[in-house]
Amino acid sequence: MAKQIIKAPEGKPSDVERIKDESNYLRGTLKETMTEPISAGIPDDDNRLLKFHGSYLQDDRDLRNERQKQKLEPAYQFMLRIRLPGGVATPEQWLVLDELAQKHGNGTLKLTTRQTFQMHGILKWNMKKTIQEIHHSLLDTIAACGDVNRNVMCDPNPYQSEIHSEVYEWSKQVSNHLLPRTTAYHEIWLDDEKVAGTPGSEETEPMYGKHYLPRKFKIGIAVPPSNTIDVFSQDLGFIAIVEEGKLTGFNVAIGGGMGMTHGDKETYPQLAKVIGSCKPEQICDVSERIITIQRDYGNRSERKKARFKYTVDRLGVETMKGELEKRLGWRLDEAKSYHFTHNGDRYGWVEDFQGKWHFTMFIEGGRVADFDHFKLKTGLREIAKVHTGEFRLTANQNLIIANVSGREKDRITTLIEQYGLTDGKHFSALRRNSMACVALPTCGLAMAEAERYLPVLIDKIEEIVDQNGLRDEEITIRMTGCPNGCARHALGEIGFIGKAPGKYNMYIGAAFDGSRLSKIYRENIGEVEILNELRMLLSQYAKERHEGEHFGDFVIRTGIIKEVTDGTNFHD
Ligand code: SRM
Ligand code: SF4
């Protein structure tokens, strides 16, 4: 058989490639423009580079029209994202972030779908001191955004079994291994200050090269039977292999991703495919080699088609595997069987193998704020003051108060009760399994509301759920303000993607364990139609489902929607 010659797509490099090329390893003119006093914003070229430093320039979209009328520049502000492999933060770090959000941000913290914190509303003049304080707490924002490997996810509850804690250690190692090596971050934000835990100081980028990756890259590690990190949505997913109670390796899955563009059928969500397995100690090597394949063969001309999933689909899984093994100099082992049961969180107190306790708390939309009758942020601050374990962020925007000793449990429970913090058990199981991206007012790409609207919509869906006796039926529901899929909408059994203010495309049919994509069911509908559709679907589900049958499986079995067998037929 003739050997396939693999090439990157041809075409004029995108403008972002020029910006990276001219940036002197991510410096650009950021140092100057971040202190320039006339505008609260920065030029677009620098904004592109700023992402590699974990931040975006945004503007408050609630104020956009009014400011335009008054001929004022937009209400510019910055979003800052922390790099937090596996989503683990100490109580001291929690307190620092809480205070920074108060002092320099909009007062809230957002727990993201990739297990980290975002702060919104930081003014340009406060960015440097905010990043410096973050560094003093031994955290950073390096590579939290940009065309590099992003925050490495891993299944939460590292303390519930030895496997989880081992996997957490691997997620940190992979994250550190794949960090950019440029010292630009330290020069721009820390005045070259040396802080514990900073990466190496080589001027060049031995792995990424001068142009970094064609696009963002995401890695996550799952520990079956839990798939809370949605391992198949990752560019590179690892699935822990456990034999006789020991971690013996990882199945390797490549080419997942959620984003697409409305009206462009050549873009689609895709699930990663398992190509073999590796030993635990080979995980960094495998990650690095796969990243270099994407570096060399990814599309640098069209950013909408530049994610690794398109490289994998263009070249084929077998070719990718062959290329990987060539670069590794050894062959992957056979894939091992695995079984997932859910991609949502499990709430409440659990005790681990060492007698430590963990409380998984429901945080609606991942927004940690003080509301009129619910002082969530204050409550968590009070817990952080006495907690001696860790905080663990889940991939469903929830929070685990982790590693609580038997003695401390009572004190934490008292605070949980005092502040009305919740394991979500008094909500419907649908709400507990809900997730919404940030969207308006900060996200510049949002076409419709998500985080601010989904709770209101669920209030109304809960009436339907109750009428049909489905209050305790676990159904995953996810909403995003645009098709980029930041809340992994295509893996929710019910999914909504914003099309225009108040209008959504509705998707159904994803698997409860995150192993099958959903499919479009209705296009461009508003609240009344959404509720009508759900009234019909949920009442049919209540009457006709088989025992234990999940909603996503039901709508496929009964022919309500066609099964999506691969991302490439998502739009058929
Ligand atoms: Fe995302 C862009 C928020 C997880 C796919 N995402 C954005 C930006 C930065 C908007 C922008 O480019 O201007 C959003 C900032 C909003 C704001 O105001 O804060 C944003 N994404 C988020 C977060 C905060 C959503 C949340 O509510 O939790 C999540 C932060 C993750 C993190 O901590 O690193 C977030 N984004 C995701 C995920 C889910 C995941 O990774 O598991 C996805 C789908 C998976 C994937 O990447 O395929 C996702 N975000 C995107 C995309 C589409 C990328 C694509 O190539 O398909 C964009 C747009 C882009 O990159 O051009 C985007
Ligand atoms: Fe913004 Fe779209 Fe991501 Fe939501 S899905 S945060 S609207 S980019």
XYZ file of C-alpha atoms and ligand atoms in Angstrom:
643
model
C 0.000 0.000 0.000
C 1.350 3.454 -0.909
C 2.358 5.457 2.130
C 0.166 8.499 2.686
C 2.082 11.768 2.664
C 0.668 13.955 5.361
C 0.631 17.707 4.962
C -0.892 20.744 6.586
C -3.663 22.415 4.551
C -2.324 25.073 2.212
C -3.491 28.670 2.257
C -2.500 32.103 3.421
C -1.748 31.994 7.157
C -4.402 33.660 9.299
C -3.705 37.040 10.839
C -3.146 35.448 14.241
C -0.177 33.572 12.724
C 1.347 36.913 11.741
C 0.751 38.281 15.238
C 2.462 35.284 16.851
C 5.296 35.516 14.341
C 5.971 39.165 15.106
C 5.387 38.843 18.860
C 8.897 37.895 19.983
C 7.552 34.900 21.865
C 4.308 36.426 23.143
C 5.632 39.827 24.169
C 4.276 42.102 21.444
C 3.843 45.581 22.834
C 1.833 44.358 25.830
C 4.162 45.862 28.395
C 3.608 49.319 26.909
C -0.073 49.093 25.977
C -1.098 47.770 29.404
C 0.166 50.990 30.954
C -0.895 53.377 28.181
C -3.164 55.866 29.988
C -5.569 57.134 27.299
C -7.731 54.086 26.524
C -9.029 51.462 28.950
C -8.584 48.960 26.119
C -5.590 47.635 24.172
C -4.992 47.160 20.413
C -6.281 43.979 18.799
C -2.832 42.491 18.130
C -1.948 42.736 21.809
C -5.336 41.347 22.805
C -4.558 38.247 20.733
C -1.305 37.807 22.621
C -2.884 38.597 25.969
C -4.875 35.365 25.685
C -1.666 33.350 26.037
C -1.244 35.160 29.355
C -4.696 34.004 30.499
C -6.749 37.108 29.826
C -9.178 38.674 27.334
C -10.179 42.238 26.742
C -13.964 42.462 27.037
C -16.560 45.189 27.418
C -19.726 45.254 29.473
C -22.340 44.504 26.810
C -25.179 45.669 29.036
C -23.699 49.161 28.711
C -22.597 48.974 25.075
C -25.522 50.775 23.384
C -25.765 53.492 25.988
C -22.057 54.251 25.780
C -22.221 54.250 21.991
C -25.029 56.820 22.131
C -22.910 58.948 24.424
C -19.968 58.541 22.021
C -17.866 56.925 24.738
C -15.495 54.043 24.132
C -16.959 50.668 25.240
C -16.768 49.925 28.988
C -13.526 47.997 28.570
C -12.542 45.511 31.236
C -10.500 42.323 31.390
C -11.341 38.721 32.157
C -8.630 36.709 33.891
C -8.506 32.902 33.938
C -6.379 30.911 36.368
C -4.399 27.817 35.348
C -5.494 25.202 37.835
C -4.704 21.638 36.743
C -7.305 19.218 38.057
C -9.176 22.135 39.639
C -7.545 22.030 43.077
C -7.078 25.208 45.148
C -6.079 25.657 48.776
C -8.262 27.649 51.194
C -5.539 30.337 51.249
C -5.720 30.595 47.469
C -9.512 30.761 47.644
C -9.282 33.702 50.033
C -6.822 35.526 47.766
C -9.054 35.088 44.718
C -12.135 36.065 46.697
C -10.443 39.265 47.798
C -9.053 40.076 44.352
C -12.484 39.636 42.793
C -13.807 42.106 45.348
C -10.956 44.570 45.051
C -10.289 44.573 41.312
C -13.046 42.534 39.654
C -16.835 42.638 39.559
C -17.029 41.019 42.997
C -17.803 37.521 41.708
C -15.835 34.394 40.837
C -16.874 32.134 37.988
C -16.150 28.420 38.367
C -15.643 27.303 34.791
C -16.468 24.173 32.834
C -12.743 23.355 32.774
C -12.331 23.348 36.539
C -10.857 26.743 37.082
C -11.667 30.289 38.208
C -12.389 33.294 36.071
C -12.560 36.840 37.307
C -14.430 39.437 35.299
C -14.480 43.214 35.206
C -10.809 43.962 35.948
C -9.700 47.373 34.734
C -6.502 47.678 32.737
C -4.758 49.640 35.449
C -5.359 46.834 37.944
C -4.281 43.908 35.804
C -0.638 43.804 36.730
C -1.196 43.957 40.467
C -3.923 41.328 40.205
C -1.611 38.918 38.365
C 1.167 39.637 40.851
C -1.063 38.801 43.799
C -2.191 35.645 42.033
C 1.469 34.688 41.668
C 2.213 35.348 45.287
C -0.464 32.780 46.117
C 1.480 30.288 43.929
C -1.087 30.326 41.151
C -0.709 31.653 37.627
C -2.669 32.425 34.491
C -0.055 31.209 31.993
C -1.562 29.448 28.990
C -5.065 29.540 30.469
C -6.125 30.797 27.022
C -4.356 31.095 23.619
C -3.054 28.669 20.986
C -1.408 26.327 23.478
C -2.396 23.496 25.768
C -5.048 24.789 28.221
C -5.984 23.848 31.762
C -5.604 20.076 32.124
C -8.738 18.579 33.602
C -9.049 15.475 35.692
C -11.858 13.709 37.399
C -12.543 15.343 40.782
C -12.582 13.668 44.197
C -8.866 12.855 44.099
C -9.116 11.804 47.682
C -11.881 9.297 47.239
C -9.468 6.698 46.035
C -5.753 6.360 45.538
C -6.397 6.235 41.797
C -7.933 9.687 41.817
C -5.016 11.222 43.666
C -2.527 9.567 41.304
C -4.450 10.833 38.314
C -4.469 14.332 39.786
C -0.665 14.211 40.054
C -0.480 13.220 36.378
C -2.742 16.111 35.377
C -0.327 18.536 37.086
C 2.656 16.932 35.393
C 1.048 17.102 31.959
C 0.085 20.739 32.519
C 3.594 21.711 33.607
C 5.224 19.673 30.869
C 3.244 21.489 28.179
C 3.680 25.043 29.466
C 5.166 27.566 27.066
C 8.792 28.275 27.969
C 8.947 31.947 27.006
C 9.672 34.266 29.923
C 7.344 36.908 28.463
C 4.777 36.397 31.247
C 7.348 37.013 33.959
C 8.725 40.091 32.269
C 5.384 41.717 31.503
C 3.484 41.000 34.690
C 6.033 40.180 37.360
C 8.890 42.481 36.407
C 10.966 39.346 36.011
C 10.398 38.541 39.638
C 11.292 34.933 40.428
C 8.415 33.148 42.095
C 8.365 29.573 43.370
C 7.140 27.103 40.791
C 7.816 29.196 37.673
C 8.711 27.351 34.498
C 12.135 27.269 32.856
C 13.690 30.374 31.431
C 14.758 29.310 27.927
C 14.098 31.994 25.415
C 12.963 29.617 22.754
C 10.047 27.226 22.635
C 11.495 23.737 22.014
C 8.086 22.119 21.684
C 5.713 24.809 20.429
C 8.118 26.778 18.217
C 7.674 30.414 17.336
C 4.119 30.040 16.016
C 2.771 27.946 18.865
C -0.239 25.795 17.879
C -2.715 26.549 15.097
C -5.438 26.746 17.752
C -6.209 26.039 21.424
C -5.602 22.480 22.665
C -7.386 20.712 25.528
C -6.525 17.651 27.589
C -8.552 15.844 30.245
C -8.198 12.642 32.277
C -11.261 10.612 33.255
C -11.529 7.910 35.886
C -14.350 5.487 34.962
C -17.158 5.057 35.740
C -17.252 8.853 36.104
C -17.009 10.956 32.964
C -17.577 14.351 34.564
C -14.775 15.865 32.527
C -16.433 14.753 29.271
C -13.314 12.971 28.117
C -14.582 12.595 24.540
C -14.919 16.365 24.159
C -11.176 16.858 24.649
C -8.613 17.272 21.877
C -6.745 14.602 23.808
C -8.508 12.509 26.415
C -7.009 9.944 28.753
C -9.139 7.263 30.404
C -7.603 5.706 33.506
C -7.124 1.927 33.339
C -7.434 0.340 36.753
C -6.446 -3.300 37.240
C -6.569 -5.011 40.614
C -6.969 -1.642 42.305
C -3.872 -0.149 40.639
C -3.525 2.486 37.936
C -1.851 0.551 35.114
C -2.299 2.945 32.226
C -4.490 5.237 30.186
C -6.578 4.684 27.092
C -5.721 7.473 24.657
C -8.559 9.234 22.800
C -7.915 11.882 20.149
C -9.827 14.523 18.237
C -12.772 15.741 20.318
C -14.185 19.263 20.419
C -17.518 21.025 20.814
C -17.434 24.220 18.789
C -19.059 24.916 15.438
C -20.346 27.903 13.489
C -24.047 28.441 12.741
C -24.702 27.818 9.052
C -21.288 26.276 8.292
C -21.698 22.524 7.973
C -17.980 21.988 7.633
C -17.717 22.831 11.323
C -19.176 20.422 13.863
C -18.792 19.039 17.380
C -16.856 15.794 17.407
C -16.049 13.081 19.920
C -12.536 11.836 20.517
C -11.744 8.289 19.384
C -9.741 5.784 21.392
C -6.587 4.741 19.497
C -4.787 2.560 22.049
C -3.335 2.838 25.512
C -0.122 3.845 27.257
C 1.537 3.367 30.654
C 1.002 6.094 33.260
C 4.612 7.294 32.987
C 4.225 7.708 29.215
C 1.427 10.284 29.488
C 3.637 13.383 29.058
C 5.459 11.866 26.098
C 2.203 10.927 24.370
C 0.742 14.403 25.027
C 3.820 16.166 23.728
C 4.068 14.091 20.528
C 0.380 14.553 19.744
C 0.726 18.283 20.248
C 3.647 18.389 17.821
C 1.541 16.569 15.210
C -1.116 19.256 15.531
C 1.614 21.906 15.473
C 2.912 20.542 12.171
C -0.288 19.502 10.392
C -3.067 21.671 11.839
C -4.774 24.288 9.672
C -3.036 27.657 10.112
C -5.053 29.322 7.434
C -8.679 29.031 8.616
C -9.058 29.334 12.375
C -12.598 27.940 12.268
C -11.154 24.686 10.940
C -7.928 24.655 12.875
C -8.809 22.521 15.891
C -7.151 19.139 16.227
C -10.476 17.345 15.575
C -10.391 18.583 11.972
C -6.748 17.499 11.602
C -7.713 14.017 12.841
C -10.777 13.814 10.585
C -8.819 15.065 7.561
C -5.894 12.691 7.980
C -7.749 9.754 9.518
C -7.345 8.080 12.882
C -5.037 5.333 11.614
C -2.654 7.797 9.967
C -2.593 9.850 13.147
C -1.838 6.776 15.200
C 0.975 5.794 12.833
C 2.459 9.272 12.952
C 2.218 9.308 16.746
C 3.997 5.967 17.059
C 6.682 7.134 14.638
C 7.320 10.215 16.771
C 7.211 8.218 19.998
C 9.515 5.495 18.695
C 7.278 2.860 20.302
C 3.810 1.450 19.759
C 0.744 2.101 21.835
C -0.700 -0.896 23.647
C -4.152 -2.216 22.788
C -7.019 -0.135 24.144
C -8.592 -1.636 27.284
C -12.322 -1.808 27.893
C -13.921 0.925 29.994
C -17.399 1.815 31.154
C -18.824 5.243 31.992
C -22.112 5.788 33.782
C -22.540 9.594 33.985
C -21.041 12.961 33.105
C -22.778 14.979 35.829
C -21.652 15.440 39.443
C -22.607 13.362 42.483
C -23.615 15.637 45.365
C -23.409 15.694 49.141
C -20.990 14.224 51.673
C -18.869 11.170 50.885
C -16.180 9.509 52.962
C -12.992 8.315 51.280
C -10.664 5.355 51.772
C -8.667 7.290 54.398
C -11.684 8.401 56.429
C -11.624 11.974 55.052
C -14.856 13.693 53.999
C -15.803 15.563 50.804
C -18.866 17.719 50.233
C -19.943 18.349 46.635
C -21.971 21.517 46.437
C -24.270 22.707 43.663
C -23.242 26.147 42.367
C -25.766 27.260 39.786
C -23.976 28.387 36.608
C -20.709 28.245 38.546
C -21.208 31.836 39.709
C -19.887 32.506 43.198
C -21.535 35.746 44.307
C -23.535 37.185 47.155
C -27.168 37.336 46.084
C -29.980 39.183 47.926
C -31.121 36.225 49.986
C -28.227 33.860 49.468
C -24.761 34.844 50.670
C -22.874 32.174 48.746
C -19.597 34.061 48.411
C -19.526 35.060 52.065
C -20.390 31.512 53.128
C -17.554 30.044 51.085
C -15.171 32.675 52.445
C -16.091 31.696 56.000
C -15.519 28.043 55.129
C -12.149 28.892 53.538
C -11.104 30.594 56.786
C -11.473 27.381 58.786
C -11.015 24.664 56.171
C -7.712 22.764 56.291
C -8.240 20.586 53.221
C -8.704 21.802 49.625
C -11.343 23.178 47.323
C -11.920 21.101 44.252
C -13.653 22.577 41.202
C -15.676 20.185 39.082
C -16.049 20.212 35.313
C -19.754 20.914 35.809
C -19.040 24.300 37.443
C -19.642 22.913 40.929
C -17.462 22.821 44.005
C -16.142 20.148 46.341
C -15.051 21.058 49.854
C -12.465 18.313 49.871
C -10.391 16.496 52.420
C -12.301 17.393 55.574
C -11.325 15.471 58.696
C -13.989 13.819 60.820
C -13.356 16.454 63.515
C -13.795 19.413 61.150
C -16.864 18.025 59.454
C -19.281 19.353 62.068
C -17.867 22.856 61.865
C -18.065 22.891 58.049
C -21.583 21.436 58.165
C -22.662 24.221 60.510
C -21.360 26.841 58.072
C -22.987 25.055 55.130
C -26.307 25.194 56.952
C -25.837 28.727 58.270
C -25.296 30.125 54.763
C -27.860 27.920 53.042
C -25.187 26.322 50.853
C -26.571 23.306 49.152
C -25.897 19.836 47.873
C -28.727 20.603 45.449
C -30.854 17.725 46.695
C -33.920 19.915 47.216
C -33.747 20.956 43.556
C -34.974 18.855 40.676
C -32.398 16.411 39.346
C -32.666 18.335 36.062
C -31.394 21.544 37.721
C -28.628 19.648 39.479
C -27.518 18.432 36.060
C -27.625 21.860 34.416
C -24.759 23.868 33.053
C -24.617 27.246 31.314
C -21.731 29.214 29.848
C -21.011 32.805 30.854
C -22.505 34.477 27.743
C -23.890 37.997 28.379
C -22.865 40.524 29.554
C -19.124 39.787 29.362
C -18.654 37.332 26.503
C -18.039 39.180 23.268
C -19.281 36.227 21.197
C -22.647 35.653 22.903
C -25.693 35.824 20.659
C -28.134 35.138 23.512
C -28.209 34.812 27.295
C -27.116 31.568 28.974
C -25.901 31.784 32.606
C -28.445 34.495 33.492
C -31.324 32.814 31.670
C -31.035 29.054 32.179
C -32.045 29.174 35.893
C -35.181 31.149 34.949
C -36.035 28.699 32.184
C -35.483 25.764 34.527
C -37.973 27.304 37.010
C -40.559 26.822 34.257
C -39.319 23.432 33.088
C -39.480 22.210 36.686
C -43.261 22.707 36.619
C -43.416 20.313 33.660
C -41.009 17.928 35.342
C -43.181 17.906 38.489
C -46.418 17.408 36.549
C -44.851 14.303 35.015
C -43.376 12.877 38.204
C -39.826 13.351 36.910
C -38.395 15.460 39.747
C -35.751 12.901 40.648
C -35.038 11.805 37.091
C -31.503 12.794 36.180
C -31.521 14.560 32.829
C -28.584 16.705 31.721
C -29.470 20.137 30.342
C -26.951 22.621 28.998
C -27.146 26.059 27.442
C -24.620 28.173 25.589
C -25.002 31.690 24.254
C -23.445 30.754 20.903
C -22.312 27.626 19.040
C -18.795 27.630 20.501
C -20.049 25.180 23.089
C -18.329 26.381 26.263
C -20.852 24.450 28.384
C -20.415 21.372 26.137
C -24.019 21.727 24.929
C -23.659 18.878 22.422
C -23.162 16.456 25.313
C -26.275 17.526 27.238
C -29.351 15.307 26.803
C -31.189 18.594 26.276
C -29.060 21.350 24.773
C -29.679 24.938 23.737
C -27.457 27.113 21.601
C -28.115 30.846 21.381
C -29.026 32.144 17.919
C -30.275 35.651 18.667
C -31.623 37.438 21.761
C -34.285 35.128 23.232
C -33.868 32.538 20.438
C -32.188 29.154 20.626
C -31.551 26.042 18.593
C -32.682 23.047 20.610
C -30.761 19.749 20.586
C -31.644 16.380 22.102
C -30.337 12.823 22.146
C -26.895 13.001 23.756
C -25.940 10.128 26.028
C -26.086 10.558 29.816
C -22.526 9.241 30.078
C -21.103 11.698 27.540
C -20.477 9.098 24.834
C -22.904 10.321 22.132
C -23.571 13.754 20.641
C -27.011 15.362 20.512
C -28.773 16.388 17.304
C -30.738 19.464 16.308
C -34.437 19.087 17.094
C -35.880 22.598 16.632
C -34.319 25.727 15.203
C -34.496 29.326 16.363
C -37.235 28.961 18.966
C -38.167 31.139 21.938
C -39.332 30.296 25.431
C -42.956 29.487 24.597
C -41.972 26.964 21.920
C -39.223 25.520 24.105
C -41.700 24.850 26.899
C -44.270 23.411 24.482
C -41.705 21.039 23.034
C -40.506 19.950 26.456
C -44.079 19.483 27.688
C -44.663 17.016 24.886
C -41.290 15.246 25.098
C -41.191 14.920 28.879
C -44.761 13.668 29.159
C -44.054 11.022 26.499
C -40.836 10.101 28.310
C -42.652 9.771 31.643
C -45.226 7.421 30.113
C -43.192 5.340 27.692
C -39.663 5.037 29.016
C -38.209 1.683 29.908
C -36.992 1.144 33.426
C -33.720 3.008 33.968
C -33.787 4.435 30.444
C -32.208 7.869 30.152
C -33.952 10.684 28.289
C -31.244 10.880 25.616
C -31.555 7.162 24.848
C -35.350 7.327 24.920
C -35.660 9.986 22.216
C -33.477 7.872 19.949
C -35.186 4.539 20.645
C -38.617 6.028 19.957
C -37.458 7.665 16.723
C -38.009 11.231 17.928
C -34.474 12.057 16.845
C -31.851 10.313 14.725
C -28.739 9.061 16.471
C -25.521 10.920 15.741
C -22.887 8.246 15.191
C -20.042 10.632 14.413
C -19.513 14.395 14.453
C -19.175 14.333 10.668
C -22.879 13.438 10.419
C -23.990 15.907 13.119
C -25.764 18.079 10.517
C -27.265 15.282 8.325
Fe -14.972 28.794 25.885
C -14.280 31.246 23.726
C -15.747 31.053 28.189
C -14.957 26.334 28.166
C -15.152 26.465 23.355
N -14.938 30.806 25.892
C -14.577 31.639 24.880
C -14.491 33.091 25.369
C -13.100 33.362 25.800
C -15.038 34.150 24.403
C -14.096 34.796 23.441
O -13.354 34.121 22.726
O -14.157 36.029 23.368
C -15.467 33.007 26.582
C -15.257 34.029 27.684
C -16.579 34.400 28.306
C -16.470 35.206 29.502
O -17.035 36.326 29.515
O -15.883 34.769 30.476
C -15.370 31.551 26.937
N -15.176 28.744 27.810
C -15.594 29.767 28.591
C -15.914 29.298 29.989
C -15.595 30.326 31.067
C -17.387 28.882 30.036
C -17.984 28.693 31.402
O -19.031 29.290 31.593
O -17.441 27.973 32.212
C -15.068 28.023 30.041
C -13.671 28.279 30.512
C -12.842 27.066 30.418
C -11.518 27.145 31.100
O -11.521 27.265 32.315
O -10.497 27.015 30.412
C -15.041 27.651 28.568
N -14.957 26.763 25.773
C -15.072 25.939 26.836
C -15.374 24.609 26.408
C -15.622 23.413 27.323
C -14.385 22.619 27.584
O -13.293 23.006 27.167
O -14.513 21.589 28.214
C -15.447 24.641 25.033
C -15.839 23.454 24.116
C -14.755 22.480 23.954
C -13.889 22.848 22.809
O -12.974 23.657 22.982
O -14.136 22.365 21.701
C -15.177 26.007 24.637
N -14.699 28.837 23.836
C -14.875 27.786 22.992
C -14.734 28.243 21.629
C -14.861 27.376 20.358
C -13.564 26.779 20.042
C -13.550 25.941 18.793
O -12.494 25.877 18.192
O -14.509 25.292 18.446
C -14.477 29.632 21.705
C -14.255 30.602 20.545
C -12.890 30.545 19.982
O -11.989 29.887 20.480
O -12.706 31.208 18.957
C -14.474 29.971 23.100
Fe -19.346 32.985 24.994
Fe -20.314 31.321 23.210
Fe -18.567 30.453 25.013
Fe -20.972 31.031 25.767
S -20.458 29.433 24.309
S -19.101 31.713 26.797
S -21.512 32.724 24.469
S -18.143 31.919 23.436
